[in-house]
PDB file of C-alpha atoms and ligand atoms in Angstrom:
ATOM      1  CA  MET A   1      32.467  50.037  96.260  1.00 44.00           C
ATOM      2  CA  LYS A   2      31.859  48.034  98.632  1.00 46.00           C
ATOM      3  CA  TYR A   3      32.329  50.002 102.014  1.00 47.00           C
ATOM      4  CA  LYS A   4      28.458  50.949 101.794  1.00 46.00           C
ATOM      5  CA  PRO A   5      26.583  50.588 104.791  1.00 44.00           C
ATOM      6  CA  TYR A   6      28.524  51.326 108.194  1.00 46.00           C
ATOM      7  CA  ILE A   7      26.345  52.948 110.006  1.00 42.00           C
ATOM      8  CA  TRP A   8      25.067  49.922 111.946  1.00 45.00           C
ATOM      9  CA  LEU A   9      29.158  49.398 112.509  1.00 44.00           C
ATOM     10  CA  VAL A  10      29.938  52.133 115.118  1.00 41.00           C
ATOM     11  CA  VAL A  11      27.171  50.000 117.254  1.00 39.00           C
ATOM     12  CA  VAL A  12      29.739  46.866 117.218  1.00 43.00           C
ATOM     13  CA  PHE A  13      32.430  49.026 117.556  1.00 45.00           C
ATOM     14  CA  THR A  14      31.299  50.862 120.715  1.00 39.00           C
ATOM     15  CA  SER A  15      30.109  47.380 122.232  1.00 41.00           C
ATOM     16  CA  ALA A  16      33.394  45.557 121.300  1.00 56.00           C
ATOM     17  CA  LEU A  17      34.438  44.102 124.042  1.00 57.00           C
ATOM     18  CA  SER A  18      37.705  45.738 125.654  1.00 64.00           C
ATOM     19  CA  VAL A  19      39.855  44.205 128.634  1.00 69.00           C
ATOM     20  CA  VAL A  20      42.747  46.283 130.272  1.00 70.00           C
ATOM     21  CA  ILE A  21      44.920  43.943 131.809  1.00 66.00           C
ATOM     22  CA  PRO A  22      45.983  44.237 135.354  1.00 59.00           C
ATOM     23  CA  GLY A  23      49.194  43.688 137.143  1.00 51.00           C
ATOM     24  CA  ARG A  24      50.854  46.856 135.239  1.00 54.00           C
ATOM     25  CA  THR A  25      52.289  49.565 136.208  1.00 46.00           C
ATOM     26  CA  GLN A  26      53.988  52.261 133.850  1.00 45.00           C
ATOM     27  CA  GLN A  27      55.756  53.867 135.765  1.00 43.00           C
ATOM     28  CA  ASN A  28      58.478  50.838 136.997  1.00 43.00           C
ATOM     29  CA  ASN A  29      58.552  48.770 133.841  1.00 49.00           C
ATOM     30  CA  SER A  30      61.717  48.827 132.649  1.00 50.00           C
ATOM     31  CA  SER A  31      61.187  46.972 129.189  1.00 59.00           C
ATOM     32  CA  ASN A  32      58.261  49.901 128.363  1.00 91.00           C
ATOM     33  CA  ILE A  33      60.154  51.247 125.683  1.00 97.00           C
ATOM     34  CA  LEU A  34      60.682  52.011 121.849  1.00 98.00           C
ATOM     35  CA  PHE A  35      63.635  51.301 120.481  1.00 98.00           C
ATOM     36  CA  GLN A  36      64.317  52.179 117.494  1.00 98.00           C
ATOM     37  CA  THR A  37      67.874  52.440 115.490  1.00 98.00           C
ATOM     38  CA  SER A  38      68.467  55.627 113.242  1.00 98.00           C
ATOM     39  CA  THR A  39      65.603  58.021 111.908  1.00 97.00           C
ATOM     40  CA  ILE A  40      62.637  57.450 109.290  1.00 96.00           C
ATOM     41  CA  ASN A  41      63.985  60.693 107.587  1.00 96.00           C
ATOM     42  CA  ALA A  42      67.535  58.817 107.264  1.00 97.00           C
ATOM     43  CA  LEU A  43      65.531  56.098 105.583  1.00 97.00           C
ATOM     44  CA  MET A  44      64.143  58.569 103.356  1.00 95.00           C
ATOM     45  CA  ALA A  45      67.912  59.631 102.179  1.00 95.00           C
ATOM     46  CA  GLY A  46      69.387  56.702 101.362  1.00 97.00           C
ATOM     47  CA  VAL A  47      70.466  56.152 104.293  1.00 98.00           C
ATOM     48  CA  TYR A  48      69.915  51.831 103.321  1.00 98.00           C
ATOM     49  CA  ASP A  49      73.683  50.680 106.340  1.00 98.00           C
ATOM     50  CA  GLY A  50      73.682  50.819 109.553  1.00 98.00           C
ATOM     51  CA  ASP A  51      75.798  49.195 112.027  1.00 96.00           C
ATOM     52  CA  THR A  52      73.100  47.420 114.601  1.00 98.00           C
ATOM     53  CA  ASN A  53      73.279  43.914 114.188  1.00 98.00           C
ATOM     54  CA  PHE A  54      70.138  41.359 114.968  1.00 98.00           C
ATOM     55  CA  LYS A  55      71.836  40.343 117.909  1.00 98.00           C
ATOM     56  CA  GLU A  56      71.950  43.657 119.176  1.00 98.00           C
ATOM     57  CA  LEU A  57      68.555  44.815 118.294  1.00 98.00           C
ATOM     58  CA  LYS A  58      66.976  41.372 120.259  1.00 98.00           C
ATOM     59  CA  ALA A  59      68.492  42.705 123.465  1.00 97.00           C
ATOM     60  CA  HIS A  60      65.798  45.734 122.710  1.00 97.00           C
ATOM     61  CA  GLY A  61      62.441  43.858 122.219  1.00 97.00           C
ATOM     62  CA  ASN A  62      61.556  40.802 120.816  1.00 97.00           C
ATOM     63  CA  PHE A  63      58.279  42.970 118.347  1.00 98.00           C
ATOM     64  CA  GLY A  64      58.862  44.626 115.424  1.00 98.00           C
ATOM     65  CA  LEU A  65      59.242  45.811 112.243  1.00 98.00           C
ATOM     66  CA  GLY A  66      61.506  47.973 109.830  1.00 98.00           C
ATOM     67  CA  THR A  67      63.966  46.583 106.890  1.00 98.00           C
ATOM     68  CA  LEU A  68      68.290  45.244 106.147  1.00 98.00           C
ATOM     69  CA  ASN A  69      70.843  47.162 105.297  1.00 98.00           C
ATOM     70  CA  ASN A  70      70.610  47.567 101.329  1.00 98.00           C
ATOM     71  CA  LEU A  71      66.609  48.089 101.847  1.00 98.00           C
ATOM     72  CA  ASP A  72      66.846  44.053 101.549  1.00 98.00           C
ATOM     73  CA  GLY A  73      63.240  43.987 102.159  1.00 98.00           C
ATOM     74  CA  GLU A  74      60.545  44.713 105.275  1.00 98.00           C
ATOM     75  CA  MET A  75      61.617  43.099 108.427  1.00 98.00           C
ATOM     76  CA  ILE A  76      59.045  41.826 110.880  1.00 98.00           C
ATOM     77  CA  GLY A  77      59.785  40.365 114.279  1.00 98.00           C
ATOM     78  CA  LEU A  78      57.266  38.675 116.900  1.00 98.00           C
ATOM     79  CA  ASP A  79      57.936  36.522 119.510  1.00 97.00           C
ATOM     80  CA  GLY A  80      60.584  36.888 119.845  1.00 97.00           C
ATOM     81  CA  LYS A  81      61.432  35.613 116.181  1.00 98.00           C
ATOM     82  CA  PHE A  82      62.903  37.876 112.837  1.00 98.00           C
ATOM     83  CA  TYR A  83      61.645  37.327 109.614  1.00 98.00           C
ATOM     84  CA  GLN A  84      62.726  38.951 106.287  1.00 98.00           C
ATOM     85  CA  ILE A  85      60.529  39.616 103.833  1.00 98.00           C
ATOM     86  CA  LYS A  86      62.462  40.123 100.728  1.00 98.00           C
ATOM     87  CA  SER A  87      60.850  41.439  97.186  1.00 98.00           C
ATOM     88  CA  ASN A  88      59.721  38.370  95.895  1.00 98.00           C
ATOM     89  CA  GLY A  89      57.453  37.905  98.450  1.00 98.00           C
ATOM     90  CA  ILE A  90      59.729  35.192 100.586  1.00 98.00           C
ATOM     91  CA  ALA A  91      59.694  35.546 105.047  1.00 98.00           C
ATOM     92  CA  TYR A  92      63.244  33.920 105.980  1.00 98.00           C
ATOM     93  CA  PRO A  93      64.678  33.609 109.197  1.00 98.00           C
ATOM     94  CA  ILE A  94      67.081  36.748 109.883  1.00 98.00           C
ATOM     95  CA  SER A  95      70.384  35.381 111.739  1.00 98.00           C
ATOM     96  CA  ASP A  96      71.890  37.368 114.192  1.00 98.00           C
ATOM     97  CA  VAL A  97      75.630  38.766 112.095  1.00 98.00           C
ATOM     98  CA  MET A  98      72.425  40.510 109.792  1.00 98.00           C
ATOM     99  CA  LYS A  99      72.354  44.154 110.390  1.00 98.00           C
ATOM    100  CA  THR A 100      69.855  46.454 110.281  1.00 98.00           C
ATOM    101  CA  PRO A 101      69.805  50.755 108.361  1.00 98.00           C
ATOM    102  CA  PHE A 102      65.963  51.088 110.206  1.00 98.00           C
ATOM    103  CA  ALA A 103      64.011  49.627 112.673  1.00 98.00           C
ATOM    104  CA  ALA A 104      61.939  49.993 115.780  1.00 98.00           C
ATOM    105  CA  VAL A 105      61.187  47.601 119.020  1.00 98.00           C
ATOM    106  CA  THR A 106      59.984  46.438 121.865  1.00 98.00           C
ATOM    107  CA  PHE A 107      59.175  44.220 124.678  1.00 97.00           C
ATOM    108  CA  PHE A 108      55.280  43.498 123.632  1.00 97.00           C
ATOM    109  CA  GLN A 109      53.148  43.570 126.805  1.00 96.00           C
ATOM    110  CA  THR A 110      49.464  43.135 126.333  1.00 96.00           C
ATOM    111  CA  ASP A 111      48.262  46.673 128.412  1.00 95.00           C
ATOM    112  CA  LYS A 112      44.785  46.011 126.652  1.00 96.00           C
ATOM    113  CA  LEU A 113      43.006  43.369 124.488  1.00 97.00           C
ATOM    114  CA  ILE A 114      40.200  44.455 121.901  1.00 96.00           C
ATOM    115  CA  ASN A 115      37.842  42.605 119.676  1.00 96.00           C
ATOM    116  CA  LEU A 116      37.285  43.973 116.960  1.00 96.00           C
ATOM    117  CA  VAL A 117      34.105  42.119 114.880  1.00 95.00           C
ATOM    118  CA  GLY A 118      32.763  44.280 112.353  1.00 94.00           C
ATOM    119  CA  LYS A 119      33.930  44.093 109.017  1.00 97.00           C
ATOM    120  CA  VAL A 120      36.508  47.699 107.572  1.00 98.00           C
ATOM    121  CA  ASN A 121      38.835  48.847 105.325  1.00 98.00           C
ATOM    122  CA  TYR A 122      42.082  49.421 106.710  1.00 98.00           C
ATOM    123  CA  GLU A 123      40.875  54.695 107.283  1.00 97.00           C
ATOM    124  CA  GLN A 124      38.113  52.645 109.578  1.00 97.00           C
ATOM    125  CA  MET A 125      40.030  50.244 111.296  1.00 98.00           C
ATOM    126  CA  GLN A 126      42.700  53.003 112.255  1.00 98.00           C
ATOM    127  CA  LEU A 127      39.819  55.103 112.937  1.00 97.00           C
ATOM    128  CA  PHE A 128      38.388  52.319 115.365  1.00 97.00           C
ATOM    129  CA  LEU A 129      42.422  51.966 116.916  1.00 97.00           C
ATOM    130  CA  ASP A 130      42.696  55.610 117.805  1.00 97.00           C
ATOM    131  CA  ARG A 131      39.084  55.114 119.769  1.00 96.00           C
ATOM    132  CA  GLN A 132      40.363  52.485 121.467  1.00 96.00           C
ATOM    133  CA  LEU A 133      43.708  54.432 122.699  1.00 96.00           C
ATOM    134  CA  PRO A 134      43.713  55.689 125.362  1.00 93.00           C
ATOM    135  CA  SER A 135      46.330  58.909 124.408  1.00 96.00           C
ATOM    136  CA  LYS A 136      47.406  60.654 121.978  1.00 97.00           C
ATOM    137  CA  ASN A 137      50.652  61.750 123.203  1.00 97.00           C
ATOM    138  CA  TYR A 138      52.526  58.107 123.454  1.00 97.00           C
ATOM    139  CA  PRO A 139      53.463  55.443 121.221  1.00 98.00           C
ATOM    140  CA  TYR A 140      51.794  52.853 121.468  1.00 98.00           C
ATOM    141  CA  ALA A 141      52.972  48.964 119.924  1.00 98.00           C
ATOM    142  CA  ILE A 142      50.013  47.187 117.756  1.00 98.00           C
ATOM    143  CA  ARG A 143      49.492  43.157 117.630  1.00 98.00           C
ATOM    144  CA  ILE A 144      46.132  42.090 115.326  1.00 98.00           C
ATOM    145  CA  GLN A 145      46.104  38.380 114.835  1.00 98.00           C
ATOM    146  CA  GLY A 146      43.328  36.449 113.355  1.00 98.00           C
ATOM    147  CA  THR A 147      42.284  35.028 109.257  1.00 98.00           C
ATOM    148  CA  PHE A 148      42.091  38.728 107.383  1.00 98.00           C
ATOM    149  CA  PRO A 149      39.482  39.002 104.698  1.00 98.00           C
ATOM    150  CA  TYR A 150      41.933  40.847 102.254  1.00 98.00           C
ATOM    151  CA  LEU A 151      45.454  42.121 102.450  1.00 98.00           C
ATOM    152  CA  LYS A 152      47.574  44.265 100.488  1.00 98.00           C
ATOM    153  CA  VAL A 153      51.594  44.238 101.417  1.00 98.00           C
ATOM    154  CA  ARG A 154      54.347  45.504  99.917  1.00 98.00           C
ATOM    155  CA  SER A 155      58.076  45.243 100.066  1.00 98.00           C
ATOM    156  CA  VAL A 156      61.302  46.793  99.187  1.00 97.00           C
ATOM    157  CA  PRO A 157      64.478  45.096  96.824  1.00 97.00           C
ATOM    158  CA  LYS A 158      67.632  45.391  97.553  1.00 98.00           C
ATOM    159  CA  GLN A 159      69.976  48.285  96.645  1.00 98.00           C
ATOM    160  CA  THR A 160      72.894  48.877  95.571  1.00 97.00           C
ATOM    161  CA  PRO A 161      75.463  51.971  95.863  1.00 96.00           C
ATOM    162  CA  PRO A 162      74.760  55.237  95.173  1.00 95.00           C
ATOM    163  CA  TYR A 163      71.593  54.885  96.839  1.00 97.00           C
ATOM    164  CA  ARG A 164      68.827  56.360  95.412  1.00 96.00           C
ATOM    165  CA  PRO A 165      65.876  58.274  97.718  1.00 95.00           C
ATOM    166  CA  LEU A 166      63.487  55.607  99.494  1.00 96.00           C
ATOM    167  CA  VAL A 167      60.597  57.699  97.489  1.00 95.00           C
ATOM    168  CA  GLU A 168      63.127  56.602  93.653  1.00 95.00           C
ATOM    169  CA  VAL A 169      62.829  52.543  95.133  1.00 96.00           C
ATOM    170  CA  VAL A 170      59.014  52.294  95.787  1.00 95.00           C
ATOM    171  CA  LYS A 171      58.736  52.461  92.559  1.00 95.00           C
ATOM    172  CA  ASN A 172      60.263  49.473  91.699  1.00 95.00           C
ATOM    173  CA  GLN A 173      58.056  47.669  95.087  1.00 97.00           C
ATOM    174  CA  SER A 174      56.398  44.381  94.392  1.00 98.00           C
ATOM    175  CA  ILE A 175      53.034  44.530  95.694  1.00 98.00           C
ATOM    176  CA  PHE A 176      51.353  41.034  98.023  1.00 98.00           C
ATOM    177  CA  GLU A 177      47.574  40.422  97.713  1.00 98.00           C
ATOM    178  CA  PHE A 178      46.155  37.775 100.237  1.00 98.00           C
ATOM    179  CA  LYS A 179      42.698  36.762 100.716  1.00 98.00           C
ATOM    180  CA  ASN A 180      41.157  35.068 104.145  1.00 98.00           C
ATOM    181  CA  ILE A 181      44.486  34.987 104.930  1.00 98.00           C
ATOM    182  CA  LYS A 182      45.385  33.791 108.357  1.00 98.00           C
ATOM    183  CA  GLY A 183      48.613  35.445 110.278  1.00 98.00           C
ATOM    184  CA  THR A 184      49.597  38.505 112.879  1.00 98.00           C
ATOM    185  CA  LEU A 185      49.646  41.992 111.639  1.00 98.00           C
ATOM    186  CA  ILE A 186      51.998  44.871 113.864  1.00 98.00           C
ATOM    187  CA  GLY A 187      53.361  47.643 114.613  1.00 98.00           C
ATOM    188  CA  PHE A 188      53.049  51.317 116.206  1.00 98.00           C
ATOM    189  CA  ARG A 189      50.632  54.036 116.365  1.00 98.00           C
ATOM    190  CA  THR A 190      53.473  57.687 117.392  1.00 98.00           C
ATOM    191  CA  PRO A 191      52.319  60.602 117.871  1.00 98.00           C
ATOM    192  CA  SER A 192      52.914  63.493 115.428  1.00 96.00           C
ATOM    193  CA  TYR A 193      55.611  65.206 117.499  1.00 96.00           C
ATOM    194  CA  MET A 194      57.301  61.622 116.622  1.00 96.00           C
ATOM    195  CA  GLN A 195      57.858  63.882 112.542  1.00 95.00           C
ATOM    196  CA  GLY A 196      61.194  62.535 111.253  1.00 94.00           C
ATOM    197  CA  VAL A 197      62.563  59.888 113.739  1.00 96.00           C
ATOM    198  CA  ASN A 198      60.007  57.915 112.616  1.00 96.00           C
ATOM    199  CA  VAL A 199      56.499  56.819 110.586  1.00 95.00           C
ATOM    200  CA  THR A 200      53.835  59.171 112.429  1.00 95.00           C
ATOM    201  CA  GLY A 201      50.658  57.395 112.528  1.00 97.00           C
ATOM    202  CA  TYR A 202      50.565  53.679 111.244  1.00 98.00           C
ATOM    203  CA  HIS A 203      52.569  51.345 110.551  1.00 98.00           C
ATOM    204  CA  LEU A 204      52.405  47.762 110.143  1.00 98.00           C
ATOM    205  CA  HIS A 205      53.751  44.517 108.499  1.00 98.00           C
ATOM    206  CA  PHE A 206      52.086  41.677 108.067  1.00 98.00           C
ATOM    207  CA  ILE A 207      54.033  37.856 108.485  1.00 98.00           C
ATOM    208  CA  THR A 208      51.358  34.678 107.520  1.00 98.00           C
ATOM    209  CA  GLU A 209      50.366  31.840 110.004  1.00 98.00           C
ATOM    210  CA  ASN A 210      52.959  29.667 108.280  1.00 98.00           C
ATOM    211  CA  ARG A 211      55.341  32.214 108.336  1.00 98.00           C
ATOM    212  CA  LYS A 212      56.228  31.896 104.554  1.00 98.00           C
ATOM    213  CA  THR A 213      55.164  35.675 103.193  1.00 98.00           C
ATOM    214  CA  GLY A 214      53.852  38.776 104.696  1.00 98.00           C
ATOM    215  CA  GLY A 215      55.187  42.540 104.074  1.00 98.00           C
ATOM    216  CA  HIS A 216      54.641  46.334 105.068  1.00 98.00           C
ATOM    217  CA  LEU A 217      50.680  47.040 105.165  1.00 98.00           C
ATOM    218  CA  LEU A 218      49.167  48.892 102.357  1.00 98.00           C
ATOM    219  CA  ASP A 219      45.237  48.351 102.836  1.00 98.00           C
ATOM    220  CA  GLY A 220      42.874  45.597 103.946  1.00 98.00           C
ATOM    221  CA  GLU A 221      39.635  44.373 104.665  1.00 98.00           C
ATOM    222  CA  PHE A 222      39.672  44.135 108.661  1.00 98.00           C
ATOM    223  CA  GLN A 223      36.978  41.734 110.108  1.00 97.00           C
ATOM    224  CA  ASN A 224      36.902  39.212 113.666  1.00 97.00           C
ATOM    225  CA  LEU A 225      40.398  39.972 114.974  1.00 98.00           C
ATOM    226  CA  GLN A 226      41.586  40.186 118.164  1.00 98.00           C
ATOM    227  CA  VAL A 227      43.750  43.348 118.497  1.00 98.00           C
ATOM    228  CA  GLU A 228      46.206  43.631 121.506  1.00 98.00           C
ATOM    229  CA  ILE A 229      47.643  47.257 122.142  1.00 97.00           C
ATOM    230  CA  ASP A 230      50.875  48.033 124.586  1.00 97.00           C
ATOM    231  CA  GLN A 231      51.427  51.487 125.886  1.00 97.00           C
ATOM    232  CA  ILE A 232      55.014  53.076 125.437  1.00 97.00           C
ATOM    233  CA  SER A 233      56.318  55.555 127.983  1.00 96.00           C
ATOM    234  CA  ASP A 234      60.173  55.725 126.472  1.00 97.00           C
ATOM    235  CA  VAL A 235      61.543  56.237 123.294  1.00 97.00           C
ATOM    236  CA  ARG A 236      65.310  55.870 122.173  1.00 98.00           C
ATOM    237  CA  VAL A 237      67.215  57.003 119.431  1.00 98.00           C
ATOM    238  CA  ASP A 238      70.488  54.909 118.439  1.00 98.00           C
ATOM    239  CA  LEU A 239      71.888  56.650 115.483  1.00 98.00           C
ATOM    240  CA  PRO A 240      74.497  54.880 113.148  1.00 97.00           C
ATOM    241  CA  LYS A 241      77.964  55.753 113.731  1.00 96.00           C
ATOM    242  CA  ASN A 242      78.685  55.463 109.942  1.00 95.00           C
ATOM    243  CA  TYR A 243      80.253  57.821 106.544  1.00 95.00           C
ATOM    244  CA  GLN A 244      76.428  57.711 105.349  1.00 96.00           C
ATOM    245  CA  PHE A 245      74.473  59.284 108.293  1.00 97.00           C
ATOM    246  CA  ASN A 246      77.311  61.292 108.910  1.00 97.00           C
ATOM    247  CA  GLN A 247      77.080  62.933 105.628  1.00 95.00           C
ATOM    248  CA  ALA A 248      73.051  62.541 104.701  1.00 95.00           C
ATOM    249  CA  ASN A 249      71.030  65.173 104.053  1.00 94.00           C
ATOM    250  CA  LEU A 250      68.595  65.236 107.210  1.00 93.00           C
ATOM    251  CA  GLU A 251      67.296  68.676 107.204  1.00 90.00           C
ATOM    252  CA  GLY A 252      63.027  69.822 105.925  1.00 87.00           C
ATOM    253  CA  ASP A 253      60.231  68.314 106.097  1.00 89.00           C
ATOM    254  CA  LYS A 254      59.782  64.774 104.349  1.00 90.00           C
ATOM    255  CA  THR A 255      55.818  64.579 105.582  1.00 89.00           C
ATOM    256  CA  SER A 256      54.921  64.374 102.458  1.00 90.00           C
ATOM    257  CA  GLU A 257      57.639  61.717 100.796  1.00 90.00           C
ATOM    258  CA  VAL A 258      57.037  59.695 103.886  1.00 91.00           C
ATOM    259  CA  ASN A 259      52.902  59.729 103.218  1.00 90.00           C
ATOM    260  CA  LYS A 260      54.084  58.428  99.758  1.00 89.00           C
ATOM    261  CA  VAL A 261      56.097  55.744 100.744  1.00 90.00           C
ATOM    262  CA  GLU A 262      54.805  54.566 103.832  1.00 87.00           C
ATOM    263  CA  LYS A 263      51.008  54.903 103.130  1.00 82.00           C
TER     264      LYS A 263
HETATM  265 ZN1   ZN B 301      56.935  49.064 106.646  1.00 88.33          ZN
END
């Protein structure tokens, strides 16, 4: 195992630089909303077509993640630009007329800046973030930038109807690994009470600095990175107005399936 002696890291973490950005009040910041289209359980059930296009989505955020209609790859948005990472691993700019069956976006504003110093694996990075996030009960948008020692990401292949459940589709996912790769991870940690609506816990997508490739984060090593946190106090869920969503069976607890697909 590469991740042996981590006791010294605890010291590093407790001394991690943390800056709270002043001048931001949670109460009267109208842009501090997590806007999402559809629900994660609808995506799990194979509702791969939505009626929200990216022009509409951009009105609700300049930062976010999700997928595209026909489940055609992973979506990542940052600094107001949205990209589709297809199952060939290539990132393409998304046009305003393209649509999404599932997306979560916000207007990202940094509440807190942290430097992650010591090297950690993905699980340890999540514990590190857990210690930095003030409450379990708000969603947080997270942006992590720098050179990542190692990242393992995936993308999903475009589907044609009749759609199979996501747990079946990911058996054919493409996996990409990067070493010492410069780029940005963006995503969310959402509270456990949002189970069924969004991916609870951490959900992150990556794009390289040159915006040429990336994907949905599966695993990685993290060191010397800049972490920015944005606390969210409003959630808005926009449901698809189509036959697929209308007819989908969204009953029951799909937590173990979501964990299989997204973690
Ligand atoms: Zn994802």
